[in-house]
């Protein structure tokens, strides 16, 4: 496929994903949250009882569909390849702190774009922080940062997370007594399971086909002056913006935005942490879920880090809310920045010292 055709495909995929994101809000998802991996993994953690924040407990079918859609298409294209073994414990902790940063901002990079499309100017602050985090990560990449190579794994390893997602789907549909469902709050706002699952399957397949990744897009711009991955997110923004304008969902400003706060410093720092962590992992949460669907066991570990991070944030009062960040959350973000810089330093300059 030539570059022009590839960019056209990415643009079309981004446009479709943007439309789906608006449609999910119209069908019941929270405003400016047609798709948010951080929010949906947080809700899933609550649905499993890993945290007891009653407002955000619901096993989100979008994540299930995302992983399965990526798996199905990767198998159809002969690209499903079980692999892993690249510093799994380190990846777990990086992903853990990515979730800390995302829940300080109240959204993953995907939701940041959707918040921008909804007129939430707090997302502009988050975007600046995200870019600063990516730039810091690129600095380490340029100097040799690496979590070492991956290795071929068994089919069981590659299918582990897709199988878990199938189990979660069964639990969601059967609704046994030990699964939690929010009665009132963001977790109670959701499209019907069939629509959410279908949307996830489509987004997962499109993201697998195009390799969509917001972190990868900005990284490629900085390193190679290659904009193709960002084209997809620009189209997500444009189509979501158009949809919001058409359906009266666009509200420009900082105040009174849905599931958001106006503390600029911590919106900024939260996304610095998320941007740095995602760059160190090699992809944003969307890309991690897609790679897990392709058989990447390291990305499956990243999913577990995000899941545990979400549970930890709500169990220990780290997550922000519409009222703003918590004192514990501020401390956690600072700790996360220190930890990630140390990990990046040791996996960049520490290796150089070992070789010398």
CSV table of C-alpha atoms in Angstrom, one decimal:
chain,number,residue,atom,x,y,z
A,1,UNK,CA,0.0,0.0,0.0
A,2,UNK,CA,1.4,3.4,-1.0
A,3,UNK,CA,1.6,6.3,1.5
A,4,UNK,CA,-1.3,8.2,-0.1
A,5,UNK,CA,-3.7,5.2,0.1
A,6,UNK,CA,-2.5,4.5,3.6
A,7,UNK,CA,-3.3,8.0,4.7
A,8,UNK,CA,-6.7,7.9,3.1
A,9,UNK,CA,-7.5,4.7,4.9
A,10,UNK,CA,-6.4,6.2,8.2
A,11,UNK,CA,-8.6,9.3,7.6
A,12,UNK,CA,-11.6,7.2,6.7
A,13,UNK,CA,-11.1,5.0,9.8
A,14,UNK,CA,-10.8,8.1,12.0
A,15,UNK,CA,-14.0,9.6,10.6
A,16,UNK,CA,-15.9,6.4,11.3
A,17,UNK,CA,-14.6,6.2,14.8
A,18,UNK,CA,-15.5,9.8,15.4
A,19,UNK,CA,-19.1,9.1,14.2
A,20,UNK,CA,-19.3,6.0,16.4
A,21,UNK,CA,-18.1,8.0,19.4
A,22,UNK,CA,-20.9,10.6,19.0
A,23,UNK,CA,-23.5,7.8,18.3
A,24,UNK,CA,-22.6,6.1,21.6
A,25,UNK,CA,-23.2,9.3,23.5
A,26,UNK,CA,-26.6,9.7,21.8
A,27,UNK,CA,-27.3,6.0,22.7
A,28,UNK,CA,-26.6,6.5,26.4
A,29,UNK,CA,-22.9,6.9,27.1
A,30,UNK,CA,-21.8,9.9,29.3
A,31,UNK,CA,-21.3,13.2,27.4
A,32,UNK,CA,-17.8,13.5,25.8
A,33,UNK,CA,-17.3,9.8,26.7
A,34,UNK,CA,-18.3,7.9,23.6
A,35,UNK,CA,-15.0,6.1,23.9
A,36,UNK,CA,-12.5,6.4,26.8
A,37,UNK,CA,-10.3,3.4,27.6
A,38,UNK,CA,-9.2,4.8,31.0
A,39,UNK,CA,-12.8,5.5,32.0
A,40,UNK,CA,-14.1,2.1,30.7
A,41,UNK,CA,-11.4,0.1,32.3
A,42,UNK,CA,-12.1,2.0,35.6
A,43,UNK,CA,-15.8,1.1,35.3
A,44,UNK,CA,-14.9,-2.5,34.6
A,45,UNK,CA,-12.7,-2.7,37.6
A,46,UNK,CA,-15.7,-1.4,39.6
A,47,UNK,CA,-18.1,-3.9,38.0
A,48,UNK,CA,-15.8,-6.7,39.1
A,49,UNK,CA,-15.8,-5.3,42.7
A,50,UNK,CA,-12.1,-4.3,42.6
A,51,UNK,CA,-13.1,-0.9,43.9
A,52,UNK,CA,-16.4,0.2,45.6
A,53,UNK,CA,-16.9,3.6,44.0
A,54,UNK,CA,-20.6,3.1,43.4
A,55,UNK,CA,-20.8,5.8,40.6
A,56,UNK,CA,-18.5,3.9,38.3
A,57,UNK,CA,-19.2,0.2,38.3
A,58,UNK,CA,-20.1,-1.4,35.0
A,59,UNK,CA,-18.3,-3.9,32.8
A,60,UNK,CA,-17.9,-1.9,29.6
A,61,UNK,CA,-18.6,-3.9,26.4
A,62,UNK,CA,-16.6,-1.4,24.3
A,63,UNK,CA,-13.3,-2.6,25.8
A,64,UNK,CA,-14.4,-6.2,25.2
A,65,UNK,CA,-15.3,-5.5,21.6
A,66,UNK,CA,-12.1,-3.5,21.1
A,67,UNK,CA,-9.8,-6.5,22.0
A,68,UNK,CA,-11.9,-9.1,20.2
A,69,UNK,CA,-12.3,-6.9,17.1
A,70,UNK,CA,-8.5,-6.5,16.9
A,71,UNK,CA,-8.0,-10.3,17.5
A,72,UNK,CA,-10.5,-11.3,14.8
A,73,UNK,CA,-9.1,-9.0,12.1
A,74,UNK,CA,-5.5,-9.8,13.0
A,75,UNK,CA,-6.2,-13.5,12.6
A,76,UNK,CA,-8.0,-12.9,9.3
A,77,UNK,CA,-5.0,-10.9,8.0
A,78,UNK,CA,-2.5,-13.5,9.3
A,79,UNK,CA,-1.0,-10.9,11.8
A,80,UNK,CA,-2.0,-12.6,15.1
A,81,UNK,CA,1.4,-13.4,16.6
A,82,UNK,CA,1.7,-14.4,20.3
A,83,UNK,CA,4.8,-12.6,21.7
A,84,UNK,CA,6.0,-11.1,24.9
A,85,UNK,CA,8.6,-11.1,27.6
A,86,UNK,CA,9.7,-7.5,27.3
A,87,UNK,CA,10.1,-6.4,31.0
A,88,UNK,CA,6.5,-7.4,32.0
A,89,UNK,CA,6.8,-6.2,35.6
A,90,UNK,CA,8.2,-2.8,34.6
A,91,UNK,CA,5.4,-2.5,32.0
A,92,UNK,CA,2.8,-3.3,34.7
A,93,UNK,CA,4.0,-0.4,36.9
A,94,UNK,CA,4.3,2.0,34.0
A,95,UNK,CA,0.7,1.2,33.0
A,96,UNK,CA,-0.4,1.6,36.6
A,97,UNK,CA,0.9,5.2,36.7
A,98,UNK,CA,-0.5,5.9,33.2
A,99,UNK,CA,-3.9,5.2,34.8
A,100,UNK,CA,-3.1,7.5,37.8
A,101,UNK,CA,-2.4,10.3,35.3
A,102,UNK,CA,-5.4,9.6,33.2
A,103,UNK,CA,-7.7,9.6,36.3
A,104,UNK,CA,-6.3,12.9,37.4
A,105,UNK,CA,-7.2,14.4,34.0
A,106,UNK,CA,-10.4,12.2,33.9
A,107,UNK,CA,-9.8,10.6,30.5
A,108,UNK,CA,-7.3,8.8,28.3
A,109,UNK,CA,-5.9,10.4,25.1
A,110,UNK,CA,-8.9,9.2,23.1
A,111,UNK,CA,-11.3,11.0,25.5
A,112,UNK,CA,-9.1,14.1,25.4
A,113,UNK,CA,-9.8,14.4,21.7
A,114,UNK,CA,-13.5,13.8,22.3
A,115,UNK,CA,-13.5,16.4,25.1
A,116,UNK,CA,-11.9,18.9,22.7
A,117,UNK,CA,-14.6,18.1,20.2
A,118,UNK,CA,-17.3,18.8,22.8
A,119,UNK,CA,-15.8,22.2,23.5
A,120,UNK,CA,-14.1,21.4,26.8
A,121,UNK,CA,-11.2,23.8,27.0
A,122,UNK,CA,-9.7,21.9,30.0
A,123,UNK,CA,-8.7,19.3,27.4
A,124,UNK,CA,-6.5,21.9,25.7
A,125,UNK,CA,-4.5,22.1,28.9
A,126,UNK,CA,-4.4,18.3,29.0
A,127,UNK,CA,-3.2,18.2,25.4
A,128,UNK,CA,-0.3,20.5,26.2
A,129,UNK,CA,0.7,18.3,29.1
A,130,UNK,CA,0.3,15.2,27.0
A,131,UNK,CA,2.7,16.7,24.4
A,132,UNK,CA,5.2,17.6,27.1
A,133,UNK,CA,5.1,14.0,28.4
A,134,UNK,CA,5.6,12.6,24.9
A,135,UNK,CA,8.5,14.9,24.3
A,136,UNK,CA,10.1,13.8,27.5
A,137,UNK,CA,9.6,10.2,26.4
A,138,UNK,CA,11.1,10.9,22.9
A,139,UNK,CA,14.2,12.3,24.6
A,140,UNK,CA,14.8,9.0,26.2
A,141,UNK,CA,14.0,7.1,23.0
A,142,UNK,CA,16.6,9.2,21.1
A,143,UNK,CA,19.1,8.2,23.8
A,144,UNK,CA,18.5,4.5,23.5
A,145,UNK,CA,15.5,3.8,25.9
A,146,UNK,CA,14.3,0.2,25.5
A,147,UNK,CA,12.5,-2.4,27.5
A,148,UNK,CA,14.4,-5.1,25.5
A,149,UNK,CA,13.0,-7.4,22.8
A,150,UNK,CA,9.9,-9.6,22.9
A,151,UNK,CA,10.0,-13.3,22.3
A,152,UNK,CA,7.6,-15.8,20.6
A,153,UNK,CA,5.0,-17.1,23.0
A,154,UNK,CA,2.5,-19.9,23.1
A,155,UNK,CA,-1.0,-19.5,21.7
A,156,UNK,CA,-2.3,-19.7,25.2
A,157,UNK,CA,-0.3,-16.6,26.1
A,158,UNK,CA,-1.5,-14.7,23.0
A,159,UNK,CA,-5.2,-15.6,23.6
A,160,UNK,CA,-5.1,-14.9,27.3
A,161,UNK,CA,-6.6,-11.4,27.3
A,162,UNK,CA,-9.2,-12.1,24.6
A,163,UNK,CA,-10.4,-15.1,26.6
A,164,UNK,CA,-10.7,-12.9,29.7
A,165,UNK,CA,-12.7,-10.4,27.7
A,166,UNK,CA,-15.1,-13.2,26.6
A,167,UNK,CA,-15.5,-14.2,30.3
A,168,UNK,CA,-16.3,-10.6,31.1
A,169,UNK,CA,-18.9,-10.5,28.4
A,170,UNK,CA,-20.6,-13.6,29.8
A,171,UNK,CA,-20.5,-12.1,33.3
A,172,UNK,CA,-22.0,-8.8,32.0
A,173,UNK,CA,-24.9,-10.5,30.2
A,174,UNK,CA,-25.6,-13.1,32.9
A,175,UNK,CA,-25.3,-10.5,35.7
A,176,UNK,CA,-24.5,-12.8,38.6
A,177,UNK,CA,-24.9,-11.4,42.1
A,178,UNK,CA,-21.2,-10.8,42.6
A,179,UNK,CA,-21.0,-8.4,39.6
A,180,UNK,CA,-21.7,-4.7,40.4
A,181,UNK,CA,-23.9,-2.3,38.4
A,182,UNK,CA,-24.1,1.4,39.1
A,183,UNK,CA,-27.6,2.7,39.8
A,184,UNK,CA,-26.8,6.4,39.5
A,185,UNK,CA,-23.7,8.1,38.1
A,186,UNK,CA,-21.4,7.8,35.0
A,187,UNK,CA,-21.4,4.0,35.3
A,188,UNK,CA,-25.2,3.9,34.9
A,189,UNK,CA,-25.0,5.9,31.6
A,190,UNK,CA,-24.3,3.4,28.8
A,191,UNK,CA,-25.6,2.3,25.5
A,192,UNK,CA,-27.2,-1.1,25.2
A,193,UNK,CA,-24.8,-4.0,25.3
A,194,UNK,CA,-25.3,-4.9,21.7
A,195,UNK,CA,-24.5,-1.4,20.5
A,196,UNK,CA,-21.5,-0.9,22.8
A,197,UNK,CA,-20.1,-4.3,21.8
A,198,UNK,CA,-20.6,-3.7,18.1
A,199,UNK,CA,-19.0,-0.3,18.4
A,200,UNK,CA,-16.0,-1.9,20.2
A,201,UNK,CA,-15.6,-4.6,17.5
A,202,UNK,CA,-15.6,-2.0,14.7
A,203,UNK,CA,-13.2,0.4,16.5
A,204,UNK,CA,-10.9,-2.5,17.4
A,205,UNK,CA,-10.8,-3.8,13.8
A,206,UNK,CA,-10.2,-0.3,12.4
A,207,UNK,CA,-7.5,0.5,14.9
A,208,UNK,CA,-5.8,-2.9,14.1
A,209,UNK,CA,-5.9,-2.2,10.4
A,210,UNK,CA,-4.6,1.3,10.6
A,211,UNK,CA,-2.3,1.0,13.7
A,212,UNK,CA,-4.0,4.1,15.2
A,213,UNK,CA,-2.1,5.5,18.2
A,214,UNK,CA,-2.1,9.1,19.4
A,215,UNK,CA,1.2,8.7,21.2
A,216,UNK,CA,2.7,7.0,18.1
A,217,UNK,CA,1.4,9.9,16.0
A,218,UNK,CA,3.1,12.6,18.0
A,219,UNK,CA,6.2,10.5,18.4
A,220,UNK,CA,6.4,10.0,14.6
A,221,UNK,CA,6.0,13.7,14.0
A,222,UNK,CA,8.9,14.5,16.4
A,223,UNK,CA,11.2,11.7,15.2
A,224,UNK,CA,10.4,11.3,11.5
A,225,UNK,CA,8.1,14.2,10.5
A,226,UNK,CA,5.5,11.6,9.6
A,227,UNK,CA,1.9,12.8,10.3
A,228,UNK,CA,-0.1,9.8,9.0
A,229,UNK,CA,-1.2,8.4,12.5
A,230,UNK,CA,-2.3,11.9,13.6
A,231,UNK,CA,-4.5,12.1,10.5
A,232,UNK,CA,-6.8,9.6,12.1
A,233,UNK,CA,-7.2,11.5,15.3
A,234,UNK,CA,-7.7,14.7,13.4
A,235,UNK,CA,-10.6,13.0,11.6
A,236,UNK,CA,-12.0,11.7,14.9
A,237,UNK,CA,-11.9,15.3,16.2
A,238,UNK,CA,-13.6,16.8,13.1
A,239,UNK,CA,-16.4,14.2,12.8
A,240,UNK,CA,-17.0,14.2,16.6
A,241,UNK,CA,-17.1,18.1,16.5
A,242,UNK,CA,-19.5,18.0,13.6
A,243,UNK,CA,-21.8,15.5,15.4
A,244,UNK,CA,-21.7,17.5,18.6
A,245,UNK,CA,-22.6,20.7,16.8
A,246,UNK,CA,-25.5,19.0,14.9
A,247,UNK,CA,-27.0,17.4,18.0
A,248,UNK,CA,-26.4,20.3,20.4
A,249,UNK,CA,-23.7,18.5,22.4
A,250,UNK,CA,-21.1,21.2,21.9
A,251,UNK,CA,-20.5,23.5,24.9
A,252,UNK,CA,-17.4,25.8,24.7
A,253,UNK,CA,-15.7,26.7,28.0
A,254,UNK,CA,-13.8,25.5,31.0
A,255,UNK,CA,-16.6,25.4,33.6
A,256,UNK,CA,-19.5,22.9,33.9
A,257,UNK,CA,-18.1,20.3,31.5
A,258,UNK,CA,-19.3,16.7,31.9
A,259,UNK,CA,-17.0,14.5,34.1
A,260,UNK,CA,-14.2,17.1,34.2
A,261,UNK,CA,-12.6,19.6,36.5
A,262,UNK,CA,-11.0,23.0,36.0
A,263,UNK,CA,-7.8,22.6,37.9
A,264,UNK,CA,-5.4,23.4,35.1
A,265,UNK,CA,-2.2,22.5,36.9
A,266,UNK,CA,-3.3,19.0,37.7
A,267,UNK,CA,-5.0,18.5,34.3
A,268,UNK,CA,-1.6,19.4,32.8
A,269,UNK,CA,0.5,17.2,35.1
A,270,UNK,CA,-1.9,14.3,34.9
A,271,UNK,CA,-1.4,14.2,31.1
A,272,UNK,CA,2.3,14.7,31.4
A,273,UNK,CA,2.4,11.5,33.4
A,274,UNK,CA,0.1,9.7,30.9
A,275,UNK,CA,2.1,11.0,27.9
A,276,UNK,CA,5.4,9.9,29.3
A,277,UNK,CA,4.1,6.5,30.4
A,278,UNK,CA,2.4,5.8,27.1
A,279,UNK,CA,5.6,6.7,25.2
A,280,UNK,CA,7.6,4.4,27.5
A,281,UNK,CA,5.1,1.6,26.9
A,282,UNK,CA,5.2,2.1,23.1
A,283,UNK,CA,1.5,3.1,22.7
A,284,UNK,CA,-1.6,4.7,24.2
A,285,UNK,CA,-4.2,2.6,25.9
A,286,UNK,CA,-6.1,2.2,22.6
A,287,UNK,CA,-3.0,0.8,21.0
A,288,UNK,CA,-2.2,-1.4,24.0
A,289,UNK,CA,-5.7,-3.0,23.8
A,290,UNK,CA,-5.3,-3.6,20.1
A,291,UNK,CA,-1.9,-5.1,20.4
A,292,UNK,CA,-3.2,-7.4,23.2
A,293,UNK,CA,-5.9,-8.5,20.7
A,294,UNK,CA,-3.1,-9.3,18.3
A,295,UNK,CA,-1.5,-11.7,20.8
A,296,UNK,CA,1.0,-9.3,22.5
A,297,UNK,CA,1.2,-10.6,26.1
A,298,UNK,CA,3.2,-7.5,27.2
A,299,UNK,CA,0.2,-5.4,26.2
A,300,UNK,CA,-2.1,-7.8,28.2
A,301,UNK,CA,0.2,-7.0,31.2
A,302,UNK,CA,-0.3,-3.3,30.4
A,303,UNK,CA,-4.1,-3.9,30.6
A,304,UNK,CA,-3.7,-5.5,34.0
A,305,UNK,CA,-1.6,-2.5,35.1
A,306,UNK,CA,-4.3,-0.1,34.0
A,307,UNK,CA,-7.0,-2.2,35.7
A,308,UNK,CA,-5.2,-2.4,39.0
A,309,UNK,CA,-4.3,1.2,38.7
A,310,UNK,CA,-7.9,2.2,38.3
A,311,UNK,CA,-8.9,0.1,41.3
A,312,UNK,CA,-6.1,1.5,43.4
A,313,UNK,CA,-7.0,5.1,42.5
A,314,UNK,CA,-10.6,4.6,43.7
A,315,UNK,CA,-9.8,2.6,46.7
A,316,UNK,CA,-7.3,5.1,48.0
A,317,UNK,CA,-8.8,8.4,46.9
A,318,UNK,CA,-6.4,9.2,44.1
A,319,UNK,CA,-8.9,9.8,41.3
A,320,UNK,CA,-10.1,13.3,40.6
A,321,UNK,CA,-13.8,14.1,40.2
A,322,UNK,CA,-15.8,17.0,38.8
A,323,UNK,CA,-15.0,18.8,42.1
A,324,UNK,CA,-11.2,18.6,41.3
A,325,UNK,CA,-8.2,16.6,42.3
A,326,UNK,CA,-7.7,15.0,45.7
A,327,UNK,CA,-4.6,15.6,47.9
A,328,UNK,CA,-3.8,11.9,47.6
A,329,UNK,CA,-4.1,12.1,43.8
A,330,UNK,CA,-1.7,15.0,43.6
A,331,UNK,CA,0.9,13.1,45.7
A,332,UNK,CA,0.4,10.0,43.5
A,333,UNK,CA,1.0,12.0,40.3
A,334,UNK,CA,4.2,13.4,41.6
A,335,UNK,CA,5.4,10.0,42.8
A,336,UNK,CA,4.4,8.6,39.3
A,337,UNK,CA,6.5,11.2,37.5
A,338,UNK,CA,9.5,10.5,39.7
A,339,UNK,CA,9.1,6.7,39.3
A,340,UNK,CA,8.7,6.9,35.5
A,341,UNK,CA,11.7,9.2,35.1
A,342,UNK,CA,13.8,6.8,37.2
A,343,UNK,CA,12.6,3.8,35.1
A,344,UNK,CA,13.3,5.7,31.9
A,345,UNK,CA,16.7,6.8,33.1
A,346,UNK,CA,17.8,3.3,34.1
A,347,UNK,CA,16.6,1.8,30.8
A,348,UNK,CA,18.4,4.4,28.8
A,349,UNK,CA,21.6,5.7,30.5
A,350,UNK,CA,21.9,2.7,32.9
A,351,UNK,CA,22.3,0.4,29.9
A,352,UNK,CA,25.0,2.6,28.4
A,353,UNK,CA,26.9,2.3,31.6
A,354,UNK,CA,26.6,-1.5,31.6
A,355,UNK,CA,27.9,-1.7,28.0
A,356,UNK,CA,30.9,0.6,28.7
